Coordinates of N, CA, C and O in Angstrom, one line a residue:
M1180 N 0.8 -1.2 0.0 CA 0.0 0.0 0.0 C 0.9 1.2 0.0 O 1.9 1.3 0.7
V1181 N 0.6 2.2 -0.8 CA 1.3 3.5 -0.9 C 1.2 4.2 0.5 O 0.2 4.2 1.1
T1182 N 2.3 4.9 0.8 CA 2.4 5.5 2.2 C 1.3 6.5 2.4 O 0.6 6.5 3.4
E1183 N 1.0 7.3 1.4 CA -0.1 8.4 1.5 C -1.4 7.7 1.8 O -2.2 8.2 2.6
H1184 N -1.7 6.6 1.0 CA -2.9 5.9 1.2 C -3.0 5.3 2.5 O -4.1 5.3 3.2
R1185 N -1.9 4.7 3.0 CA -1.9 4.0 4.3 C -2.2 5.0 5.4 O -3.0 4.8 6.3
I1186 N -1.6 6.2 5.3 CA -1.8 7.2 6.4 C -3.2 7.7 6.3 O -3.9 8.0 7.3
A1187 N -3.8 7.9 5.1 CA -5.2 8.3 5.0 C -6.1 7.3 5.6 O -7.1 7.7 6.3
V1188 N -5.9 6.0 5.3 CA -6.7 5.0 5.9 C -6.6 5.0 7.4 O -7.6 4.9 8.2
L1189 N -5.4 5.2 8.0 CA -5.2 5.2 9.4 C -6.0 6.4 10.0 O -6.6 6.3 11.1
R1190 N -5.9 7.6 9.4 CA -6.6 8.7 9.9 C -8.1 8.6 9.9 O -8.8 8.9 10.8
N1191 N -8.6 8.0 8.8 CA -10.1 7.8 8.7 C -10.5 6.7 9.7 O -11.6 6.9 10.4
Q1192 N -9.8 5.7 9.9 CA -10.2 4.7 10.9 C -10.0 5.2 12.3 O -10.9 4.9 13.1
A1193 N -9.0 6.0 12.5 CA -8.9 6.6 13.9 C -10.0 7.5 14.2 O -10.6 7.5 15.3
S1194 N -10.5 8.3 13.2 CA -11.6 9.2 13.4 C -12.9 8.4 13.7 O -13.6 8.7 14.6
A1195 N -13.1 7.3 12.9 CA -14.3 6.5 13.1 C -14.2 5.8 14.5 O -15.2 5.7 15.2
L1196 N -13.0 5.3 14.9 CA -12.9 4.6 16.2 C -13.2 5.6 17.3 O -13.9 5.2 18.3
L1197 N -12.6 6.8 17.3 CA -12.8 7.7 18.3 C -14.3 8.2 18.4 O -14.8 8.5 19.4
Q1198 N -14.9 8.3 17.2 CA -16.3 8.8 17.2 C -17.3 7.7 17.7 O -18.1 8.0 18.5
H1199 N -17.1 6.5 17.2 CA -18.1 5.4 17.5 C -17.6 4.5 18.7 O -18.4 3.7 19.2
E1200 N -16.3 4.6 19.0 CA -15.7 3.8 20.1 C -15.6 2.3 19.7 O -15.1 1.6 20.6
H1201 N -15.9 1.9 18.5 CA -15.6 0.6 18.1 C -15.8 0.6 16.5 O -16.6 1.3 16.0
I1202 N -15.0 -0.2 15.9 CA -15.1 -0.4 14.4 C -14.7 -1.9 14.1 O -14.1 -2.6 14.9
V1203 N -15.1 -2.3 12.9 CA -14.8 -3.7 12.5 C -13.9 -3.5 11.3 O -14.2 -2.8 10.3
T1204 N -12.7 -4.1 11.3 CA -11.7 -4.0 10.2 C -10.9 -5.3 10.1 O -11.2 -6.2 10.9
T1205 N -10.0 -5.4 9.2 CA -9.1 -6.6 9.1 C -8.1 -6.5 10.2 O -7.7 -5.5 10.8
V1206 N -7.5 -7.7 10.6 CA -6.6 -7.8 11.7 C -5.3 -7.0 11.4 O -4.8 -6.3 12.3
P1207 N -4.7 -7.0 10.2 CA -3.5 -6.2 9.9 C -3.7 -4.7 10.1 O -2.9 -4.0 10.6
R1208 N -4.9 -4.3 9.6 CA -5.2 -2.8 9.7 C -5.4 -2.5 11.2 O -5.1 -1.4 11.7
A1209 N -6.0 -3.4 12.0 CA -6.2 -3.2 13.4 C -4.9 -3.1 14.1 O -4.7 -2.2 15.0
K1210 N -4.0 -3.9 13.8 CA -2.7 -3.9 14.4 C -1.9 -2.6 14.1 O -1.1 -2.1 14.9
E1211 N -2.1 -2.0 12.9 CA -1.5 -0.8 12.5 C -2.2 0.4 13.2 O -1.6 1.4 13.6
L1212 N -3.5 0.2 13.4 CA -4.3 1.3 14.0 C -4.1 1.5 15.5 O -4.1 2.7 16.0
R1213 N -3.8 0.4 16.2 CA -3.7 0.5 17.7 C -2.6 1.6 18.1 O -3.0 2.5 18.9
P1214 N -1.4 1.5 17.7 CA -0.4 2.5 18.2 C -0.7 3.9 17.8 O -0.4 4.9 18.5
F1215 N -1.3 4.0 16.6 CA -1.7 5.3 16.0 C -2.7 6.0 17.0 O -2.5 7.2 17.3
V1216 N -3.7 5.3 17.3 CA -4.8 5.8 18.2 C -4.3 6.0 19.6 O -4.6 7.0 20.3
E1217 N -3.5 5.1 20.1 CA -3.0 5.3 21.5 C -2.1 6.5 21.6 O -2.1 7.1 22.7
K1218 N -1.3 6.9 20.6 CA -0.6 8.1 20.7 C -1.5 9.3 20.7 O -1.2 10.3 21.5
L1219 N -2.5 9.3 20.0 CA -3.5 10.4 20.0 C -4.2 10.6 21.3 O -4.3 11.7 21.9
I1220 N -4.6 9.4 21.9 CA -5.2 9.5 23.2 C -4.2 9.9 24.3 O -4.6 10.7 25.2
T1221 N -3.0 9.5 24.2 CA -2.0 9.9 25.2 C -1.8 11.4 25.1 O -1.6 12.1 26.1
L1222 N -1.7 12.0 23.9 CA -1.6 13.4 23.7 C -2.7 14.2 24.4 O -2.6 15.2 25.1
A1223 N -4.0 13.7 24.2 CA -5.1 14.3 24.7 C -5.2 14.2 26.2 O -5.5 15.1 27.0
K1224 N -4.7 13.0 26.7 CA -4.7 12.8 28.2 C -3.7 13.7 28.9 O -4.0 14.3 29.9
N1225 N -2.5 13.8 28.3 CA -1.5 14.6 28.9 C -1.8 16.1 28.8 O -1.5 16.9 29.7
A1226 N -2.5 16.5 27.8 CA -2.9 17.9 27.6 C -3.9 18.3 28.7 O -3.9 19.4 29.2
G1227 N -4.8 17.4 29.0 CA -5.8 17.7 30.0 C -5.2 17.7 31.4 O -5.6 18.5 32.3
A1228 N -4.2 16.8 31.7 CA -3.7 16.7 33.0 C -2.7 17.8 33.3 O -2.8 18.5 34.4
E1229 N -1.8 18.1 32.5 CA -0.7 19.1 32.8 C -0.7 20.2 31.8 O 0.1 21.1 31.9
G1230 N -1.6 20.1 30.7 CA -1.5 21.1 29.7 C -2.0 22.5 30.1 O -1.5 23.5 29.6
A1231 N -3.0 22.5 31.0 CA -3.5 23.8 31.4 C -2.5 24.6 32.2 O -2.5 25.8 32.2
A1232 N -1.7 23.8 33.0 CA -0.7 24.5 33.8 C 0.4 25.1 33.1 O 0.9 26.2 33.4
N1233 N 0.9 24.5 32.0 CA 2.0 25.0 31.3 C 1.8 25.4 29.9 O 2.7 25.7 29.1
G1234 N 0.5 25.5 29.5 CA 0.1 26.0 28.2 C 0.4 25.0 27.0 O 0.4 25.4 25.9
Q1235 N 0.5 23.7 27.3 CA 0.7 22.8 26.2 C -0.6 22.2 25.6 O -0.6 21.4 24.7
A1236 N -1.8 22.6 26.2 CA -3.0 22.1 25.7 C -3.3 22.4 24.3 O -3.7 21.6 23.5
L1237 N -3.1 23.7 23.9 CA -3.3 24.1 22.5 C -2.3 23.4 21.6 O -2.8 23.0 20.5
H1238 N -1.1 23.3 22.0 CA -0.1 22.6 21.1 C -0.5 21.1 20.9 O -0.5 20.6 19.8
A1239 N -1.0 20.5 21.9 CA -1.4 19.1 21.8 C -2.7 19.0 20.9 O -2.8 18.1 20.1
R1240 N -3.6 19.9 21.0 CA -4.8 19.9 20.2 C -4.4 20.1 18.7 O -5.0 19.5 17.9
R1241 N -3.4 20.9 18.5 CA -3.0 21.1 17.1 C -2.3 19.9 16.5 O -2.4 19.6 15.4
L1242 N -1.5 19.3 17.4 CA -0.8 18.0 16.9 C -1.8 17.0 16.6 O -1.6 16.3 15.6
V1243 N -2.8 16.8 17.4 CA -3.8 15.8 17.1 C -4.7 16.2 15.9 O -5.1 15.4 15.1
G1244 N -4.9 17.5 15.8 CA -5.7 18.0 14.7 C -5.1 17.8 13.3 O -5.8 17.8 12.3
R1245 N -3.8 17.5 13.3 CA -3.1 17.1 12.0 C -3.7 15.8 11.5 O -3.8 15.6 10.3
D1246 N -4.0 14.9 12.4 CA -4.5 13.6 12.0 C -6.0 13.4 12.1 O -6.6 12.6 11.4
I1247 N -6.7 14.2 12.9 CA -8.1 14.1 13.1 C -8.7 15.4 12.5 O -8.6 16.5 13.2
A1248 N -9.4 15.3 11.4 CA -9.9 16.5 10.7 C -11.3 16.9 11.3 O -11.6 18.1 11.2
D1249 N -12.0 16.0 11.8 CA -13.4 16.3 12.3 C -13.3 17.0 13.6 O -12.8 16.5 14.6
K1250 N -13.9 18.2 13.7 CA -13.8 19.0 14.9 C -14.6 18.4 16.1 O -14.3 18.5 17.2
D1251 N -15.7 17.7 15.7 CA -16.5 17.0 16.8 C -15.8 15.9 17.4 O -15.8 15.7 18.6
V1252 N -15.1 15.1 16.6 CA -14.3 14.0 17.1 C -13.1 14.5 18.0 O -12.8 14.0 19.0
L1253 N -12.5 15.6 17.5 CA -11.4 16.2 18.3 C -11.9 16.7 19.6 O -11.2 16.5 20.7
K1254 N -13.1 17.3 19.6 CA -13.7 17.8 20.9 C -14.0 16.6 21.8 O -13.7 16.7 23.0
K1255 N -14.5 15.5 21.3 CA -14.8 14.4 22.1 C -13.5 13.8 22.7 O -13.5 13.4 23.8
L1256 N -12.5 13.7 21.9 CA -11.2 13.2 22.3 C -10.7 13.9 23.5 O -10.3 13.4 24.5
F1257 N -10.7 15.3 23.4 CA -10.1 16.1 24.5 C -11.0 16.3 25.7 O -10.5 16.4 26.8
D1258 N -12.3 16.3 25.5 CA -13.3 16.5 26.6 C -13.7 15.3 27.3 O -13.9 15.4 28.5
T1259 N -13.9 14.2 26.6 CA -14.4 13.0 27.3 C -13.4 11.8 27.3 O -13.2 11.2 28.4
L1260 N -12.8 11.5 26.2 CA -11.9 10.4 26.2 C -10.6 10.6 27.0 O -10.1 9.7 27.7
G1261 N -10.0 11.8 26.8 CA -8.8 12.1 27.6 C -8.9 12.0 29.1 O -8.2 11.3 29.7
P1262 N -10.0 12.6 29.6 CA -10.2 12.5 31.1 C -10.6 11.1 31.5 O -10.3 10.6 32.6
R1263 N -11.3 10.3 30.6 CA -11.6 9.0 30.9 C -10.4 8.1 31.2 O -10.4 7.2 32.0
F1264 N -9.4 8.3 30.4 CA -8.1 7.5 30.5 C -7.1 8.2 31.3 O -5.9 7.8 31.2
A1265 N -7.4 9.2 32.1 CA -6.4 9.9 32.9 C -5.6 9.0 33.9 O -4.4 9.2 34.0
A1266 N -6.3 8.1 34.5 CA -5.6 7.2 35.5 C -5.0 6.0 34.8 O -4.3 5.2 35.5
R1267 N -5.2 5.8 33.6 CA -4.7 4.5 32.9 C -3.4 4.8 32.3 O -3.2 5.8 31.5
P1268 N -2.4 4.0 32.6 CA -1.0 4.2 32.0 C -0.8 3.9 30.5 O 0.2 4.2 30.0
G1269 N -1.8 3.2 29.9 CA -1.7 2.9 28.5 C -2.6 1.8 28.2 O -3.4 1.3 29.0
G1270 N -2.6 1.3 27.0 CA -3.5 0.2 26.6 C -4.9 0.6 26.5 O -5.8 0.1 27.1
Y1271 N -5.2 1.6 25.6 CA -6.5 2.2 25.5 C -7.4 1.5 24.5 O -8.6 1.6 24.4
V1272 N -6.7 0.7 23.6 CA -7.4 0.0 22.5 C -7.4 -1.5 22.6 O -6.3 -2.0 22.9
R1273 N -8.5 -2.1 22.4 CA -8.6 -3.6 22.4 C -8.9 -4.1 21.1 O -9.8 -3.6 20.4
I1274 N -8.2 -5.2 20.7 CA -8.5 -5.9 19.4 C -9.0 -7.3 19.7 O -8.4 -8.1 20.3
L1275 N -10.2 -7.6 19.2 CA -10.9 -8.9 19.4 C -11.1 -9.5 18.0 O -11.7 -8.9 17.1
R1276 N -10.5 -10.6 17.8 CA -10.7 -11.3 16.5 C -12.1 -11.9 16.4 O -12.5 -12.5 17.4
S1277 N -12.7 -11.7 15.3 CA -14.1 -12.1 15.2 C -14.4 -12.9 14.0 O -15.6 -12.9 13.5
G1278 N -13.5 -13.7 13.5 CA -13.8 -14.6 12.4 C -13.1 -14.2 11.1 O -12.1 -13.5 11.0
H1279 N -13.8 -14.6 10.0 CA -13.3 -14.4 8.7 C -14.3 -13.7 7.8 O -15.5 -13.9 8.0
R1280 N -13.9 -12.8 6.9 CA -14.8 -12.2 6.0 C -15.3 -13.2 5.0 O -14.5 -14.0 4.5
K1281 N -16.5 -13.0 4.6 CA -17.1 -14.0 3.7 C -16.5 -14.0 2.3 O -16.3 -15.1 1.7
G1282 N -16.2 -12.8 1.7 CA -15.8 -12.8 0.3 C -14.4 -13.3 0.1 O -14.2 -14.1 -0.8
D1283 N -13.4 -12.9 0.9 CA -12.0 -13.3 0.7 C -11.4 -14.0 1.8 O -10.2 -14.3 1.8
A1284 N -12.1 -14.4 2.9 CA -11.7 -15.1 4.0 C -10.6 -14.4 4.8 O -9.7 -15.0 5.5
A1285 N -10.6 -13.0 4.7 CA -9.6 -12.2 5.5 C -10.0 -12.3 7.0 O -11.2 -12.3 7.3
D1286 N -9.0 -12.3 7.9 CA -9.3 -12.2 9.3 C -9.9 -10.9 9.7 O -9.4 -9.8 9.3
I1287 N -11.0 -10.9 10.4 CA -11.7 -9.7 10.8 C -11.6 -9.5 12.3 O -11.5 -10.5 13.1
A1288 N -11.5 -8.3 12.7 CA -11.3 -7.9 14.1 C -12.2 -6.8 14.5 O -12.5 -5.9 13.7
L1289 N -12.7 -6.8 15.7 CA -13.4 -5.8 16.3 C -12.4 -4.9 17.1 O -11.8 -5.5 18.0
V1290 N -12.3 -3.7 16.8 CA -11.4 -2.8 17.5 C -12.2 -1.9 18.3 O -13.2 -1.2 17.8
E1291 N -12.0 -1.8 19.6 CA -12.8 -1.0 20.5 C -11.9 -0.3 21.6 O -10.8 -0.8 21.9
L1292 N -12.4 0.8 22.1 CA -11.7 1.5 23.2 C -12.1 0.8 24.5 O -13.2 0.3 24.7
V1293 N -11.1 0.6 25.3 CA -11.3 0.0 26.6 C -12.3 0.8 27.4 O -12.2 2.0 27.5
G1294 N -13.2 0.1 28.1 CA -14.2 0.8 28.9 C -15.5 1.2 28.1 O -16.4 1.7 28.7
S1295 N -15.5 0.9 26.8 CA -16.7 1.1 26.0 C -17.0 -0.1 25.3 O -17.1 -0.1 24.0
E1296 N -17.2 -1.2 26.0 CA -17.5 -2.5 25.3 C -18.8 -2.5 24.5 O -19.8 -2.1 25.1
F1297 N -18.7 -2.9 23.3 CA -19.8 -2.8 22.4 C -20.6 -4.1 22.5 O -20.1 -5.2 22.4
D1298 N -21.9 -4.0 22.7 CA -22.8 -5.1 22.8 C -23.9 -5.0 21.7 O -24.7 -4.1 21.7
P1299 N -23.8 -5.8 20.6 CA -24.7 -5.7 19.5 C -26.2 -5.8 19.9 O -27.0 -5.2 19.3
K1300 N -26.5 -6.7 20.8 CA -27.9 -6.9 21.2 C -28.4 -5.6 21.9 O -29.6 -5.2 21.7
K1301 N -27.6 -5.0 22.7 CA -28.0 -3.8 23.4 C -28.2 -2.6 22.3 O -29.1 -1.9 22.5
A1302 N -27.3 -2.6 21.3 CA -27.5 -1.6 20.3 C -28.8 -1.7 19.5 O -29.4 -0.8 19.2
A1303 N -29.1 -3.0 19.2 CA -30.4 -3.2 18.5 C -31.6 -2.9 19.4 O -32.6 -2.3 18.9
A1304 N -31.5 -3.1 20.7 CA -32.6 -2.8 21.6 C -32.7 -1.3 21.7 O -33.8 -0.7 21.8
D1305 N -31.6 -0.5 21.7 CA -31.6 0.9 21.8 C -32.3 1.5 20.5 O -33.0 2.5 20.6
K1306 N -32.0 0.9 19.3 CA -32.6 1.4 18.1 C -34.1 1.2 18.1 O -34.8 2.0 17.6
E1307 N -34.5 0.0 18.7 CA -35.9 -0.2 18.8 C -36.6 0.8 19.7 O -37.7 1.3 19.5
K1308 N -35.9 1.1 20.8 CA -36.5 2.1 21.7 C -36.6 3.5 21.1 O -37.7 4.2 21.2
K1309 N -35.6 3.9 20.3 CA -35.7 5.2 19.6 C -36.8 5.2 18.6 O -37.4 6.2 18.4
A1310 N -37.0 4.1 17.9 CA -38.0 4.0 16.9 C -39.4 3.9 17.5 O -40.4 4.3 16.8
G1311 N -39.5 3.5 18.7 CA -40.8 3.4 19.4 C -41.6 2.1 19.0 O -42.8 2.1 19.1
T1312 N -40.9 1.1 18.5 CA -41.6 -0.1 18.0 C -41.0 -1.3 18.8 O -39.8 -1.5 18.7
K1313 N -41.9 -2.0 19.4 CA -41.4 -3.2 20.1 C -41.8 -4.4 19.3 O -42.9 -4.5 18.8
G1314 N -40.9 -5.3 19.1 CA -41.2 -6.6 18.4 C -41.1 -6.5 16.9 O -41.0 -7.5 16.2
V1315 N -41.1 -5.3 16.3 CA -40.9 -5.1 14.9 C -39.5 -5.0 14.6 O -38.7 -4.2 15.2
P1316 N -39.0 -5.9 13.7 CA -37.5 -5.8 13.3 C -37.2 -4.4 12.8 O -38.0 -3.7 12.1
A1317 N -36.0 -4.0 13.1 CA -35.5 -2.6 12.7 C -35.5 -2.4 11.2 O -35.7 -1.3 10.8
I1318 N -35.3 -3.4 10.5 CA -35.3 -3.3 9.0 C -36.6 -2.8 8.5 O -36.7 -2.0 7.6
F1319 N -37.7 -3.2 9.1 CA -39.1 -2.8 8.7 C -39.3 -1.4 9.1 O -40.0 -0.6 8.5
V1320 N -38.8 -1.0 10.3 CA -39.1 0.3 10.8 C -38.4 1.4 9.9 O -39.0 2.4 9.6
F1321 N -37.2 1.1 9.5 CA -36.4 2.1 8.7 C -36.9 2.1 7.2 O -36.8 3.1 6.6
A1322 N -37.5 1.0 6.8 CA -37.9 0.9 5.4 C -39.1 1.8 5.2 O -39.4 2.3 4.1
F1323 N -40.0 1.9 6.2 CA -41.2 2.6 6.0 C -41.3 4.0 6.6 O -42.3 4.6 6.6
Q1324 N -40.2 4.5 7.0 CA -40.2 5.9 7.6 C -40.0 6.9 6.5 O -39.4 6.8 5.5

């Protein structure tokens, strides 16, 4: 993969991971993504802890802003995720292997932030609550709205 393309994929996956707190991707991409995201979270964590005292918060926000273009994701990273991991010395990202892709049998992994474990059954139940329909599959709710 060309370097520019690889970096673009990392940036897009990092934004998606920080926004949704979990993504599904291939295992090699997940292994590349983990140190990339952990460096971003460490910058946000350190900016919140000691950045206000010595003026490094703005510098850290600009460093992370080079890789994360979405302002909402950047705000979430510095306002919620950084303080959430303030007491944790590292290891903010978890990679769970989840089988093989149907088309080409590539190894698939669920990448998630530690502390925000994704439960697909709970997510489906939340969608049903928002839609206000009990017992009706979500596919029918969205098809007729």
